[in-house]
C-alpha positions in Angstrom: 2.7 -19.0 -24.8 -0.9 -18.4 -23.7 -2.6 -15.3 -25.0 -1.0 -12.0 -23.8 -3.7 -10.9 -21.4 -3.9 -14.3 -19.8 -0.2 -14.3 -19.4 -0.2 -10.9 -17.7 -2.9 -12.0 -15.3 -0.9 -15.1 -14.5 2.2 -13.0 -13.6 0.1 -10.7 -11.4 -1.3 -13.8 -9.6 2.2 -15.1 -9.0 3.4 -11.8 -7.6 0.4 -11.7 -5.2 0.9 -15.3 -4.1 4.5 -14.7 -3.3 3.5 -12.0 -0.8 0.8 -13.9 1.1 1.4 -14.0 4.9 1.0 -17.7 5.4 3.9 -18.4 3.1 6.2 -16.0 4.7 5.6 -15.8 8.5 7.0 -19.1 10.0 10.7 -18.3 9.5 10.3 -15.0 11.4 8.2 -16.0 14.5 10.0 -15.8 17.8 9.7 -18.4 20.5 6.9 -18.0 23.0 8.0 -15.8 25.9 7.9 -16.6 29.7 4.8 -14.5 30.0 2.0 -13.9 27.6 2.0 -12.9 23.9 -0.1 -9.9 22.8 -0.6 -9.5 19.1 -1.3 -6.0 17.8 -1.5 -4.8 14.2 -2.9 -2.8 11.4 -2.9 -2.9 7.6 -4.6 -4.3 4.6 -2.9 -7.7 5.2 -3.8 -7.6 8.9 -6.5 -10.3 8.8 -4.3 -12.7 6.9 -1.3 -12.0 9.0 -3.3 -12.7 12.2 -4.6 -16.0 10.8 -1.0 -17.0 9.8 0.1 -16.4 13.4 -2.9 -18.3 14.8 -2.0 -21.2 12.5 1.7 -21.3 13.3 1.8 -20.3 17.0 1.9 -23.3 19.5 -1.6 -24.2 20.5 -0.6 -24.5 24.2 1.0 -21.1 24.3 -1.1 -18.0 25.3 -2.0 -15.8 22.4 -4.4 -12.9 22.2 -4.7 -9.5 20.7 -6.4 -7.1 18.3 -5.7 -6.3 14.6 -7.4 -3.7 12.4 -7.8 -4.2 8.6 -9.7 -2.5 5.8 -13.4 -3.1 5.4 -13.9 -6.4 3.4 -10.2 -7.4 3.7 -10.6 -10.1 6.4 -10.1 -13.5 4.7 -12.5 -16.4 5.3 -11.4 -18.3 8.4 -9.9 -21.7 7.5 -11.9 -24.6 8.8 -10.8 -25.7 12.2 -8.6 -22.7 12.9 -9.5 -21.3 16.4 -9.8 -17.6 16.7 -7.3 -16.2 19.2 -6.7 -12.8 17.7 -9.6 -10.4 17.3 -9.8 -8.7 13.8 -11.8 -5.6 13.3 -12.4 -3.5 10.2 -12.2 0.2 9.5 -11.9 2.7 6.6 -9.1 3.3 4.2 -7.7 5.5 2.7 -9.7 8.1 4.7 -9.9 7.1 8.4 -13.2 6.7 10.3 -14.6 6.3 13.8 -14.1 2.5 13.7 -10.3 3.0 13.1 -10.2 5.5 15.9 -11.9 3.1 18.3 -9.5 0.3 17.2 -6.5 2.4 17.8 -7.7 3.4 21.2 -8.3 -0.2 22.1 -4.9 -1.3 20.9 -3.2 1.4 23.0 -5.3 0.3 26.0 -4.2 -3.3 25.5 -0.5 -2.3 26.1 -1.3 -1.4 29.7 0.0 -3.8 32.3 2.6 -5.5 30.1 5.7 -6.8 31.9 9.3 -7.6 30.8 8.3 -11.3 30.6 5.7 -10.5 27.9 6.0 -10.4 24.1 4.2 -8.0 21.8 4.0 -9.3 18.3 3.1 -6.4 15.9 1.7 -7.2 12.5 2.2 -4.2 10.2 1.3 -3.8 6.6 0.4 -1.0 4.1 -2.8 0.9 4.8 -2.1 1.0 8.5 -1.6 4.7 8.5 -5.4 5.2 7.9 -6.6 2.2 9.8 -4.6 3.0 13.0 -5.8 6.5 13.5 -5.4 8.2 16.9 -5.0 12.0 16.4 -2.7 14.0 18.5 -4.2 16.1 21.4 -6.3 18.9 20.0 -6.9 17.2 16.6 -10.4 15.9 15.9 -11.2 12.9 13.7 -12.9 15.3 11.3 -9.7 17.4 11.0 -7.6 14.3 10.5 -10.0 13.1 7.8 -9.8 16.5 6.0 -6.0 16.5 6.1 -5.9 12.9 4.8 -8.1 13.9 1.8 -5.9 16.9 1.0 -2.8 14.6 1.2 -4.4 12.1 -1.2 -5.2 14.7 -3.8 -2.0 16.8 -3.7 0.5 14.4 -5.2 2.6 13.9 -2.1 4.6 10.7 -2.1 4.1 8.0 0.6 7.1 9.1 2.7 5.9 12.7 2.8 2.3 11.7 3.6 3.4 9.4 6.4 5.9 11.9 7.9 3.0 14.2 8.4 0.7 11.5 9.7 3.3 10.4 12.3 3.5 13.9 13.8 -0.2 14.3 14.0 -0.7 11.0 15.9 -0.5 9.5 19.4 0.3 6.0 18.1 2.4 6.2 15.0 6.1 7.1 14.6 7.3 4.6 17.3 4.7 5.7 19.9 3.1 2.2 20.0 6.4 0.6 20.8 7.0 3.1 23.6 3.6 2.3 25.0 4.5 -1.4 25.1 7.4 -1.0 27.5 8.8 -2.9 29.3 7.7 -5.8 27.1 9.8 -7.0 24.1 8.4 -5.9 20.7 8.8 -8.0 17.6 7.4 -6.5 14.4 6.5 -8.5 11.4 5.9 -6.3 8.4 4.9 -6.5 4.7 6.4 -3.7 2.7 4.3 -1.5 0.5 6.8 1.4 0.2 9.8 2.1 -2.0 13.0 1.1 -0.3 11.2 -1.1 2.3 11.8 1.5 5.1 9.9 0.1 8.2 9.5 3.7 9.5 7.4 4.6 6.5 5.2 1.4 6.3 1.9 2.2 8.1 3.8 5.3 9.5 6.1 3.1 11.6 4.1 2.7 14.8 6.8 0.4 16.4 10.1 1.7 15.0 12.2 4.9 15.5 11.3 7.9 13.5 14.2 10.0 12.1 11.8 12.7 10.6 11.0 15.8 12.6 8.1 18.2 13.3 10.0 20.6 11.1 9.9 18.1 8.2 6.1 17.7 8.7 5.7 21.5 8.7 7.6 21.8 5.5 5.4 19.2 3.8 2.3 21.1 4.9 3.7 24.2 3.3 5.1 22.4 0.2 1.7 21.1 -0.8 -0.4 24.0 0.6 -2.2 21.7 3.0 -4.7 23.8 5.0 -4.7 23.2 8.8 -5.7 25.3 11.8 -3.1 27.6 13.4 -3.0 25.4 16.5 -1.6 22.6 14.4 1.1 24.9 12.9 2.0 26.1 16.4 2.3 22.6 17.8 4.6 21.5 14.9 6.7 24.7 15.3 7.1 24.1 19.0 8.1 20.5 18.5 5.6 19.3 21.1 4.5 16.4 18.8 8.0 15.1 18.3 8.3 11.3 17.8 10.8 8.9 19.5 14.1 8.9 17.6 16.7 6.3 16.6 18.8 5.4 19.7 15.9 5.9 22.1 15.9 3.4 24.9 12.3 2.6 24.2 13.4 0.4 21.3 16.1 -1.6 23.2 15.8 -5.3 22.5 13.1 -4.8 19.8 13.4 -6.4 16.3 11.8 -5.9 12.9 11.4 -8.6 10.3 10.4 -7.9 6.7 8.4 -10.9 5.7 7.3 -9.9 2.2 8.6 -7.2 -0.2 7.8 -5.8 -3.6 11.2 -7.0 -5.0 10.4 -10.6 -3.9 7.1 -10.5 -5.8 8.7 -9.0 -8.9 11.3 -11.7 -8.9 8.6 -14.4 -8.6 6.8 -12.9 -11.6 10.1 -12.7 -13.5 10.8 -16.4 -12.8 7.3 -17.3 -14.0 7.8 -15.4 -17.2 11.1 -17.1 -17.9 9.4 -20.4 -17.3 7.1 -19.5 -20.3 10.1 -18.8 -22.5 10.1 -15.0 -22.1 13.0 -12.7 -21.2 12.2 -10.9 -18.0 13.5 -7.6 -16.9 12.9 -5.8 -13.6 13.3 -2.1 -13.9 13.0 -1.4 -10.1 10.8 -2.0 -7.1 11.1 1.6 -6.0 9.6 3.6 -8.9 7.9 6.8 -7.8 6.5 9.9 -9.6 3.3 11.0 -11.3 1.6 7.9 -12.7 1.1 9.3 -16.2 4.7 10.5 -16.4 6.1 7.1 -15.2 3.9 5.5 -17.9 5.6 7.6 -20.6 9.0 6.2 -19.7 7.7 2.6 -19.6 6.0 3.2 -23.0 9.3 4.4 -24.5 11.1 1.3 -23.4 8.3 -1.0 -24.7 8.2 0.7 -28.1 12.0 0.4 -28.4 11.8 -3.3 -27.5 9.0 -3.8 -30.0 11.2 -2.3 -32.7 14.2 -4.5 -31.8 16.0 -1.5 -30.2 17.1 -0.6 -26.7 18.3 -2.9 -23.9 15.4 -5.4 -23.8 15.2 -8.3 -26.2 11.7 -9.5 -27.2 9.8 -11.6 -26.5 10.0 -10.1 -23.0 8.2 -8.9 -20.0 9.3 -5.5 -18.4 8.4 -5.4 -14.7 8.3 -2.7 -12.2 7.0 -1.8 -8.7 6.9 1.0 -6.3 4.3 3.6 -5.5 3.4 6.3 -8.0 1.1 9.2 -7.3 -1.9 10.9 -8.9 -2.4 14.7 -8.5 -6.1 15.3 -8.8 -6.8 18.1 -11.3 -9.3 20.8 -10.5 -12.4 20.5 -12.8 -14.9 23.0 -14.1 -18.2 23.0 -12.2 -20.5 20.2 -13.3 -17.7 17.9 -14.5 -18.5 14.2 -13.6 -16.2 13.0 -10.8 -13.3 11.0 -12.0 -12.9 7.5 -10.7 -9.7 5.4 -10.4 -6.3 5.1 -8.8 -2.6 5.0 -9.6 -2.7 1.8 -11.6 -5.5 2.9 -13.9 -3.9 6.3 -14.4 -0.7 4.6 -15.3 -2.5 2.4 -17.9 -4.2 5.5 -19.4 -0.9 7.3 -19.7 0.7 4.1 -21.2 -2.1 3.6 -23.8 -1.8 7.3 -24.8 2.0 7.1 -25.1 2.0 3.7 -26.9 -0.4 5.0 -29.6 -1.5 1.5 -30.5 2.0 0.1 -30.8 1.7 -3.5 -32.2 3.0 -6.4 -30.1 2.7 -4.6 -26.7 0.3 -5.5 -24.0 0.4 -4.3 -20.3 -1.2 -4.8 -16.9 -0.9 -2.5 -13.9 -2.6 -3.3 -10.6 -2.3 -2.8 -6.9 -1.3 -6.0 -5.2 -3.9 -5.4 -2.4 -6.6 -5.8 -5.1 -7.9 -2.3 -4.8 -6.8 0.6 -7.0 -7.7 3.7 -5.0 -11.2 3.3 -3.6 -12.8 1.5 -6.5 -13.5 -2.3 -6.8 -10.8 -3.0 -9.4 -7.1 -3.8 -8.8 -6.1 -2.0 -12.0 -6.4 -2.3 -15.7 -5.0 -3.8 -18.9 -3.8 -2.2 -22.1 -3.7 -3.8 -25.6 -2.6 -2.6 -29.0 -6.2 -1.9 -29.9 -7.1 -0.1 -26.6 -7.3 3.4 -28.1 -9.2 2.2 -31.2 -11.8 0.4 -29.2 -12.2 3.4 -26.9 -12.7 5.8 -29.8 -15.3 3.4 -31.3 -17.3 3.8 -28.1 -16.8 7.6 -28.1 -14.1 7.8 -25.4 -10.9 9.8 -25.7 -8.1 8.9 -23.4 -7.0 12.5 -23.1 -10.4 13.5 -21.8 -10.3 10.8 -19.2 -6.8 11.7 -18.2 -7.8 15.3 -17.7 -10.4 14.3 -15.1 -8.4 11.4 -13.6 -11.1 8.9 -14.7 -9.4 5.6 -15.4 -12.4 3.6 -14.2 -14.7 5.3 -16.6 -12.2 4.7 -19.5 -11.5 1.0 -19.0 -14.8 -0.2 -17.6 -16.7 0.1 -21.0 -13.8 -1.7 -22.7 -14.0 -4.7 -20.3 -10.3 -4.0 -19.4 -10.5 -3.5 -15.7 -8.6 -6.0 -13.6 -10.9 -7.1 -10.8 -9.6 -9.6 -8.2 -11.3 -8.5 -4.9 -9.1 -8.1 -1.8 -6.0 -10.2 -2.0 -5.2 -10.1 1.8 -1.7 -8.8 1.2 -0.1 -5.6 0.0 3.3 -5.0 -1.7 2.0 -2.1 -3.7 2.1 -1.3 -7.4 2.7 -4.2 -9.9 3.3 -3.3 -13.5 4.1 -5.7 -16.4 4.5 -4.9 -20.0 4.6 -7.8 -22.5 6.4 -7.3 -25.8 6.2 -10.0 -28.5 
């Protein structure tokens, strides 16, 4: 076996490769329609999904459209591939004016569609922020403020996107309604636990079973501050979304082209090919990152001691979407930097306490952990000792949610750049 950290990087690379759009799109493309084909989309994988469609769609069939992705996430255009779908970039995770303009243009493009036309929607994680079109009476600034509060409060992705759907003119099935009478085919890459298409990018093209009352409860549960006008609109139900069974979805279809489970299975197969036992805990793990880390650490320590359900040498894999609740800090405290994966790794290192024979990697498969330039971080048996030698205590960094500041001096950040896909958290623990 290669050295542990190289092995973990290899498994992460395999997981990402399995989720790339070009490898997964062809089997799900419909035939060209009698009329024209309009491509609309949003998400961190949007640029790569658009290029996959351009490469696979018949050259003599009409194809046009607009897709929005995150800044810096448009892949280089392959040589000789003509551009038929416009790709624009906007901000994530907090929306900006570019995302607002893109969403307005996407909605405008649906005007004049006929029953002979096809709308191909390319949806991936991150689309909730990138496809921002606030409900009547909500300004972009207010939407940005609500987003920031959601990101800091510890709400899970389903809760965040329930609220986002009910404060939008394009999410929660409203984009599909705008496409009538054209047929809508949605190709989606899942970044959510359970692969529910109504949660991915806040489900712009699929029915929404959640309600204004649900959104109101989330505001109250996490003490999200909003103007009275927003509370009144949710209480009245005026911002209700199209529901399952609505005729606006008749004849539409949704295809899941890449999922977290597929990527975990690919990584497990790669581990077994290297002579390791491989165990997938789940692709749906949620919860506070540092608490999830404690459970993973307990399983790894047991395996290292020859106890528990896992037989070493082995890799323990998991996916899903954990959360980080930002802790209030005393005035003058340096701002913590980092995301879910880094927070997990700090919690794991603290819980492992230098356990011999255990290495780990946690990273976001889109290549960006939170808003920093790293995908995640790695943990080794000597992580805590090396940190202490540099004057860093993991407990201090956990207190201020500063994973980047903890792992950067150690040289243990995982930096890949944008991967052009997104099947969410990837965690691998190697026990030898």
